[in-house]
């Protein structure tokens, strides 16, 4: 993925008619428009960059709790020791120097939707930032298990990368012969549909390579079946890692006791696992909690603007949003998709600031590469067009992002493993540089 200018992006999105009016002068006056972006992950960093690139006379402030973003993408390879943490640590300096984005380290703690301000808690006290448009890309938050005593410092999820990844890495490294690595797959929708199955594969591969005789990975899936790449992961579980991975579907978590690494699910109970990688069910990041939420806890958005009903100047992108889609063809929560949504949102904001309607001919796409062993990987990609979306019976149920194609690797191979790094570096650069 290369950095796109607005003309290239619109062309890719199939919007020839929109090309005439570039670049857009936002607000003829001298006062710049103000956009605040909360969350400097794949969605937020991309939105901040592209609003600056495509808008004229727009101030963009990117707020993140941390000084750098640690990518979940490739983080399973940090867990196995194949990559270092620095390989997945992405800074904000290029956004500042190349694109003039203001970066503020702090936690957004309150939104005043009527007053158009967001309050940010920083090391030097609270700052109140006024905005003309607010973009939220806070990622996910976790839903605690119904019972027990869950402590992520004892049983890491490692579903937000960083200290959690290091903790899980150390626990995996401490496994010995006959030990159990027990992990859960959250109920869909969750961040990165293939991610948990990928983790099971690389954990099993690690244990095999270290010669841990009798050690095993147990996958407790809250869903009825594998949620992404069922053919590739079916082969990985039953052939590549045969005897090392036990897959248990329909395993709804009932309780977790982290101190004893014990878990009760509707399908299986395990006590005293050596490692319990409990990945909880998910919802939108906490700062979005005051906005309208769907039953799963994500923010429904208009896929032409990523705007939120009832909040004309607030946009939610990335894992935190819920995009209307055809039944059984949901828009995945992925970094690639967050990057894609951010560009649609950036374009809509630049148009709004220029007094124009949003483009109604947009596309988004997603890709995930999954390492299966230390040398092989599979991949998955999907493209979505705005238009009619359908229920399971094939009847039109409204407008949204309809999946027009789905590609999957036909073999688990070494070339895919190499391509994974090219793809990831290109996504990292398009989002952060
Ligand atoms: C193991 C694993 C593997 C994955 N592999 C892939 C893959 O191959 N391909 C792919 O496309 N995706 C992959 N993903 C998914 C991808 O990481 C996420 O979908 C992506 O990070 C979502 O981007 P986002 O901007 O919504 O959230 P994030 O990238 O999580 O960014 C959220 C940011 O918001 C900040 N934040 C949150 N709340 C606040 C607040 N109140 N104030 C200030 N800052 C705040 C956080 O610090 C964080 O930096 C993977 C995920 C995992 C766990």
XYZ file of C-alpha atoms and ligand atoms in Angstrom:
486
model
C 0.000 0.000 0.000
C 1.448 3.325 -0.955
C 0.528 6.728 0.381
C -2.337 7.933 -1.764
C -3.130 11.471 -2.654
C -6.802 12.300 -2.638
C -7.100 12.020 -6.380
C -5.635 8.498 -6.363
C -7.806 7.436 -3.460
C -10.987 8.650 -5.096
C -9.974 6.977 -8.322
C -9.479 3.690 -6.521
C -12.812 4.230 -4.864
C -14.337 4.648 -8.314
C -15.294 8.292 -7.968
C -14.294 10.009 -11.178
C -16.914 12.740 -10.792
C -15.375 13.979 -7.568
C -11.991 14.697 -9.064
C -12.653 18.107 -10.524
C -12.743 20.071 -7.285
C -9.313 19.273 -5.812
C -7.838 20.455 -3.501
C -10.613 21.669 -1.261
C -10.187 25.008 0.418
C -11.774 24.540 3.794
C -13.344 27.723 5.077
C -12.438 30.596 2.798
C -11.573 32.603 5.896
C -8.250 32.652 7.681
C -9.518 30.693 10.698
C -8.563 27.080 10.235
C -11.094 24.349 10.876
C -10.291 22.129 13.888
C -10.404 18.365 13.785
C -9.566 16.303 16.866
C -8.787 12.614 16.412
C -8.876 10.412 19.519
C -6.840 7.214 19.230
C -3.572 6.967 17.320
C -3.849 3.392 16.100
C -4.432 2.311 12.509
C -7.718 4.197 12.170
C -6.829 7.412 13.991
C -3.297 7.859 12.635
C -4.550 7.380 9.068
C -7.461 9.786 9.544
C -5.184 12.475 10.990
C -2.690 12.120 8.134
C -5.212 12.114 5.304
C -7.296 14.998 6.644
C -4.106 17.061 6.688
C -3.115 15.832 3.217
C -6.490 16.390 1.595
C -7.819 19.364 3.525
C -6.604 22.883 3.105
C -6.477 25.095 6.191
C -7.397 22.351 8.700
C -5.715 21.941 12.091
C -5.609 18.309 13.172
C -4.813 17.210 16.707
C -4.201 13.511 17.315
C -4.669 12.381 20.921
C -3.330 9.104 22.243
C -2.745 7.839 25.746
C 0.655 6.503 24.756
C 3.722 8.133 23.204
C 3.874 5.394 20.554
C 1.440 2.841 19.157
C 2.325 -0.842 19.481
C 0.768 -2.741 16.610
C -1.297 -5.848 17.250
C -0.478 -6.792 13.667
C 2.539 -9.159 13.772
C 2.355 -9.229 17.593
C 1.884 -13.016 17.667
C 5.411 -13.193 16.255
C 6.654 -11.087 19.156
C 4.962 -13.633 21.434
C 7.046 -16.417 19.884
C 10.256 -14.365 19.932
C 10.512 -14.250 16.127
C 10.242 -10.428 16.160
C 11.246 -7.784 18.674
C 8.799 -5.336 20.234
C 10.566 -2.474 18.465
C 9.593 -4.055 15.103
C 5.918 -3.368 15.874
C 6.336 -0.043 17.692
C 5.087 2.841 15.572
C 5.836 6.454 16.442
C 4.034 9.684 15.623
C 7.000 11.851 14.613
C 6.459 11.400 10.861
C 2.835 12.496 11.218
C 4.111 15.680 12.858
C 6.981 16.443 10.498
C 5.612 15.152 7.192
C 1.992 16.188 7.646
C 1.838 18.883 10.329
C -0.379 16.855 12.664
C -0.390 18.126 16.266
C 0.118 15.190 18.606
C -1.069 15.335 22.200
C -0.278 12.560 24.647
C -3.182 12.062 27.024
C -6.414 10.177 27.604
C -9.666 11.605 26.254
C -11.999 11.392 29.222
C -15.157 13.297 28.235
C -16.961 14.500 25.140
C -19.336 17.443 25.135
C -21.265 16.753 21.947
C -23.419 19.882 22.283
C -20.483 22.171 23.045
C -18.149 20.490 20.509
C -15.315 19.903 22.953
C -13.342 16.927 24.170
C -11.515 16.872 27.498
C -8.112 15.223 27.577
C -6.337 14.211 30.767
C -2.589 14.858 30.298
C 0.472 14.708 32.526
C 0.098 18.468 33.052
C -3.634 18.451 33.801
C -6.868 18.481 31.825
C -7.006 20.158 28.419
C -10.312 21.025 26.752
C -10.037 20.835 22.959
C -12.702 22.497 20.819
C -13.474 20.801 17.518
C -15.461 21.250 14.326
C -15.231 17.497 13.734
C -14.257 14.783 16.210
C -13.005 11.397 14.993
C -12.928 8.542 17.502
C -10.789 5.494 16.803
C -10.276 4.129 20.314
C -10.239 0.449 19.369
C -11.738 -2.088 21.744
C -12.513 -2.542 25.387
C -13.095 -5.866 27.144
C -16.190 -7.400 28.713
C -15.397 -9.186 31.983
C -16.398 -12.850 32.281
C -19.735 -13.457 34.044
C -18.126 -14.944 37.165
C -14.840 -15.758 38.874
C -11.887 -13.468 39.507
C -10.309 -12.296 36.259
C -6.968 -10.506 36.338
C -5.339 -9.740 32.987
C -1.987 -9.334 34.746
C -2.049 -13.049 35.590
C -3.855 -14.403 32.517
C -2.940 -12.006 29.689
C -5.250 -11.461 26.725
C -2.477 -9.873 24.631
C -5.280 -8.520 22.416
C -3.877 -5.027 22.860
C -0.182 -5.240 22.122
C 2.607 -4.118 24.453
C 3.107 -5.221 28.053
C 0.402 -7.871 27.601
C 2.335 -9.360 24.667
C 5.533 -9.566 26.736
C 3.671 -11.236 29.588
C 2.207 -13.896 27.309
C 5.570 -14.377 25.606
C 7.248 -15.056 28.968
C 4.497 -17.467 30.008
C 4.766 -19.392 26.733
C 8.556 -19.565 27.112
C 8.156 -21.018 30.620
C 6.059 -23.979 29.391
C 7.578 -27.449 29.836
C 6.718 -31.002 28.710
C 3.062 -31.897 29.148
C 1.934 -28.306 29.922
C -1.334 -26.870 28.590
C -1.706 -23.519 26.759
C -5.431 -22.793 26.977
C -6.886 -19.916 24.983
C -10.316 -18.563 24.171
C -11.835 -17.165 20.996
C -14.279 -14.352 21.850
C -17.844 -14.290 20.600
C -18.011 -12.508 17.224
C -17.728 -9.656 16.445
C -14.217 -9.228 17.818
C -10.901 -7.651 16.714
C -9.193 -9.602 13.901
C -11.342 -12.676 13.071
C -8.363 -14.939 12.119
C -6.129 -13.684 14.961
C -6.931 -16.236 17.698
C -6.546 -19.208 15.322
C -3.254 -17.732 14.119
C -2.094 -17.494 17.744
C -3.012 -21.143 18.391
C -0.903 -22.145 15.370
C 2.217 -20.172 16.248
C 2.016 -21.236 19.914
C 1.771 -24.909 18.848
C 4.618 -24.425 16.379
C 6.759 -22.812 19.095
C 6.155 -25.688 21.534
C 6.980 -28.218 18.826
C 10.194 -26.443 17.849
C 11.244 -26.235 21.517
C 10.641 -29.977 21.878
C 8.005 -29.667 24.603
C 6.804 -33.267 24.544
C 3.119 -33.691 25.375
C 2.509 -29.928 25.569
C -0.728 -28.907 23.913
C -2.836 -25.918 22.851
C -6.553 -26.032 23.667
C -8.727 -23.528 21.763
C -12.050 -22.790 23.481
C -14.153 -21.028 20.840
C -17.299 -19.185 21.945
C -18.513 -19.478 18.356
C -19.982 -22.525 16.631
C -17.136 -22.762 14.118
C -13.850 -21.204 12.998
C -14.638 -17.557 12.169
C -12.142 -16.924 9.350
C -10.251 -19.029 6.802
C -11.894 -22.281 7.930
C -10.106 -24.291 5.236
C -6.619 -22.986 6.029
C -7.059 -23.234 9.808
C -8.797 -26.613 9.487
C -5.710 -27.884 7.701
C -3.402 -26.158 10.178
C -5.194 -27.698 13.178
C -5.719 -31.183 11.723
C -2.626 -31.677 9.591
C 0.198 -29.179 10.203
C -0.274 -29.148 13.990
C -2.098 -32.478 14.322
C -2.038 -33.722 17.915
C -0.843 -30.335 19.217
C -4.067 -28.312 18.918
C -7.437 -29.321 20.283
C -10.299 -27.208 18.934
C -13.471 -26.960 21.055
C -16.413 -25.012 19.499
C -19.479 -23.618 21.324
C -17.420 -22.932 24.437
C -19.205 -19.994 26.071
C -17.132 -18.708 28.963
C -18.906 -18.971 32.318
C -16.123 -18.141 34.733
C -12.412 -17.405 34.884
C -10.188 -17.612 37.959
C -6.869 -16.124 36.945
C -4.923 -17.067 40.102
C -5.360 -20.783 39.341
C -5.572 -20.339 35.553
C -8.944 -22.072 35.599
C -11.789 -21.585 33.159
C -15.316 -22.969 32.974
C -17.095 -22.910 29.613
C -20.312 -24.484 28.362
C -18.222 -27.083 26.504
C -15.131 -27.692 28.650
C -13.638 -26.901 32.040
C -9.867 -26.649 32.507
C -8.212 -26.142 35.893
C -4.576 -25.253 36.479
C -3.554 -24.657 32.870
C 0.077 -23.634 32.619
C -0.983 -20.650 30.485
C -4.517 -19.273 30.280
C -4.746 -16.822 27.382
C -8.292 -15.616 28.099
C -9.284 -13.220 25.282
C -12.526 -11.643 26.507
C -15.561 -10.631 24.485
C -15.221 -7.089 23.165
C -16.994 -3.747 22.800
C -16.069 -0.248 21.642
C -13.302 1.593 23.517
C -14.586 3.335 26.651
C -14.575 6.911 25.295
C -17.330 5.883 22.851
C -19.558 4.489 25.603
C -21.722 7.633 25.789
C -22.700 7.369 22.123
C -25.540 5.168 20.820
C -24.376 1.519 20.908
C -25.680 -1.641 19.276
C -26.414 -4.819 21.227
C -22.752 -5.878 21.042
C -21.518 -2.525 22.394
C -20.186 -1.003 19.153
C -21.210 2.355 17.617
C -23.435 2.113 14.508
C -22.206 4.525 11.824
C -23.135 5.838 8.408
C -20.542 4.234 6.100
C -20.415 7.295 3.843
C -19.133 9.545 6.637
C -18.609 7.274 9.675
C -20.886 9.798 11.368
C -23.013 8.851 14.376
C -26.789 9.355 14.303
C -27.749 12.345 16.448
C -24.148 13.630 16.693
C -23.561 15.513 13.439
C -19.842 16.196 13.934
C -18.723 12.982 15.619
C -17.299 10.121 13.558
C -16.296 6.630 14.762
C -13.957 4.435 12.719
C -12.045 1.182 13.143
C -12.792 -1.569 15.607
C -15.111 0.645 17.682
C -17.690 1.149 14.933
C -20.426 -1.116 13.571
C -20.903 -0.831 9.816
C -24.232 -1.966 8.316
C -23.477 -4.988 6.104
C -25.164 -7.922 4.432
C -25.971 -10.876 6.724
C -23.039 -13.283 7.069
C -20.760 -10.778 5.314
C -19.832 -8.517 8.212
C -17.175 -5.856 7.801
C -14.226 -7.229 9.804
C -12.511 -5.392 12.629
C -8.999 -5.180 11.229
C -6.164 -2.666 11.018
C -6.347 -2.695 7.233
C -10.087 -1.976 7.400
C -9.548 0.779 9.997
C -7.055 2.397 7.592
C -9.559 2.096 4.743
C -12.463 3.508 6.770
C -10.232 6.381 7.933
C -9.739 7.528 4.335
C -13.477 7.500 3.616
C -14.054 9.441 6.837
C -11.238 11.911 6.020
C -12.727 12.562 2.590
C -16.213 13.084 4.065
C -14.877 15.549 6.664
C -12.909 17.520 4.065
C -16.053 17.699 1.918
C -18.236 18.716 4.875
C -15.829 21.498 5.804
C -16.070 22.731 2.216
C -19.874 22.633 2.405
C -20.207 19.578 0.176
C -22.188 16.367 0.509
C -20.320 13.101 1.108
C -19.360 10.903 -1.796
C -21.919 8.118 -2.193
C -19.700 5.740 -4.169
C -17.200 4.367 -1.684
C -15.316 1.109 -1.275
C -13.365 -0.345 1.633
C -11.120 -3.354 1.950
C -9.395 -5.572 4.463
C -6.480 -7.999 4.531
C -5.026 -10.237 7.201
C -1.932 -12.402 6.988
C -1.720 -15.263 9.479
C 1.539 -17.023 10.295
C 0.890 -20.765 10.661
C 4.466 -21.857 11.460
C 7.797 -20.043 11.804
C 8.121 -20.039 8.011
C 4.641 -20.227 6.511
C 1.493 -18.131 6.472
C -1.971 -17.874 4.954
C -3.930 -14.745 4.057
C -7.456 -13.428 3.659
C -8.753 -10.326 1.871
C -12.188 -8.822 1.274
C -13.630 -5.851 -0.617
C -16.817 -3.942 0.172
C -18.888 -1.527 -1.934
C -21.481 0.921 -0.655
C -24.975 0.034 -1.834
C -27.818 -2.340 -1.066
C -27.218 -4.850 1.689
C -29.154 -8.104 2.063
C -30.643 -10.309 4.746
C -29.930 -14.037 4.870
C -32.850 -14.733 2.509
C -31.399 -12.379 -0.130
C -33.875 -9.532 0.408
C -32.639 -5.946 0.462
C -32.598 -4.770 4.072
C -31.076 -1.296 3.610
C -27.910 0.492 2.582
C -24.434 -0.311 3.790
C -21.174 -1.970 2.791
C -21.838 -5.106 0.758
C -18.987 -7.597 0.446
C -18.262 -8.034 -3.244
C -15.413 -10.497 -3.009
C -13.482 -12.592 -0.566
C -10.015 -13.996 -1.327
C -8.155 -16.648 0.646
C -4.742 -18.249 0.209
C -5.070 -21.581 -1.564
C -1.937 -22.894 0.093
C -0.221 -22.255 3.396
C 3.224 -21.307 2.137
C 6.576 -19.610 2.560
C 5.856 -16.963 -0.059
C 2.877 -15.804 1.967
C 5.149 -15.493 4.994
C 7.473 -13.131 3.106
C 4.551 -11.205 1.585
C 3.156 -10.697 5.077
C 6.036 -8.361 5.975
C 5.753 -6.391 2.728
C 2.026 -5.948 3.308
C 2.442 -5.015 6.993
C 5.234 -2.501 6.333
C 3.174 -0.889 3.626
C 0.169 -0.589 5.960
C 2.374 0.764 8.761
C 3.820 3.391 6.391
C 0.459 4.386 4.915
C -0.955 4.884 8.411
C 1.972 6.427 10.311
C 4.340 8.115 7.810
C -2.955 -10.815 17.349
C -3.568 -9.851 16.381
C -3.256 -9.915 15.038
C -3.822 -9.032 14.126
N -3.519 -9.147 12.801
C -4.090 -8.314 11.908
C -3.823 -8.433 10.506
O -3.118 -9.334 10.039
N -4.406 -7.524 9.668
C -5.188 -6.529 10.112
O -5.635 -5.723 9.305
N -5.503 -6.415 11.436
C -4.989 -7.279 12.342
N -5.295 -7.158 13.668
C -6.354 -6.215 14.098
C -5.871 -4.780 14.261
O -4.806 -4.716 15.170
C -7.025 -3.902 14.752
O -8.168 -4.171 14.023
C -6.645 -2.423 14.619
O -5.600 -2.142 15.516
C -7.838 -1.523 14.858
O -7.458 -0.167 14.704
P -8.192 0.950 15.584
O -7.657 2.269 15.142
O -9.648 0.726 15.599
O -7.699 0.633 17.069
P -6.226 0.537 17.628
O -5.247 0.289 16.553
O -6.272 -0.383 18.799
O -5.929 1.992 18.185
C -6.621 2.522 19.275
C -5.743 3.609 19.888
O -6.572 4.441 20.673
C -5.901 4.787 21.858
N -6.963 5.155 22.801
C -8.015 4.411 23.185
N -8.815 5.123 24.004
C -8.246 6.361 24.121
C -8.604 7.536 24.836
N -9.712 7.602 25.597
N -7.797 8.609 24.725
C -6.655 8.574 23.972
N -6.277 7.472 23.285
C -7.069 6.381 23.361
C -5.068 3.561 22.212
O -3.967 3.895 23.015
C -4.662 3.046 20.820
O -3.413 3.571 20.426
C -4.724 -8.036 14.592
C -5.032 -7.958 15.955
C -4.476 -8.855 16.845
C -4.826 -8.767 18.297
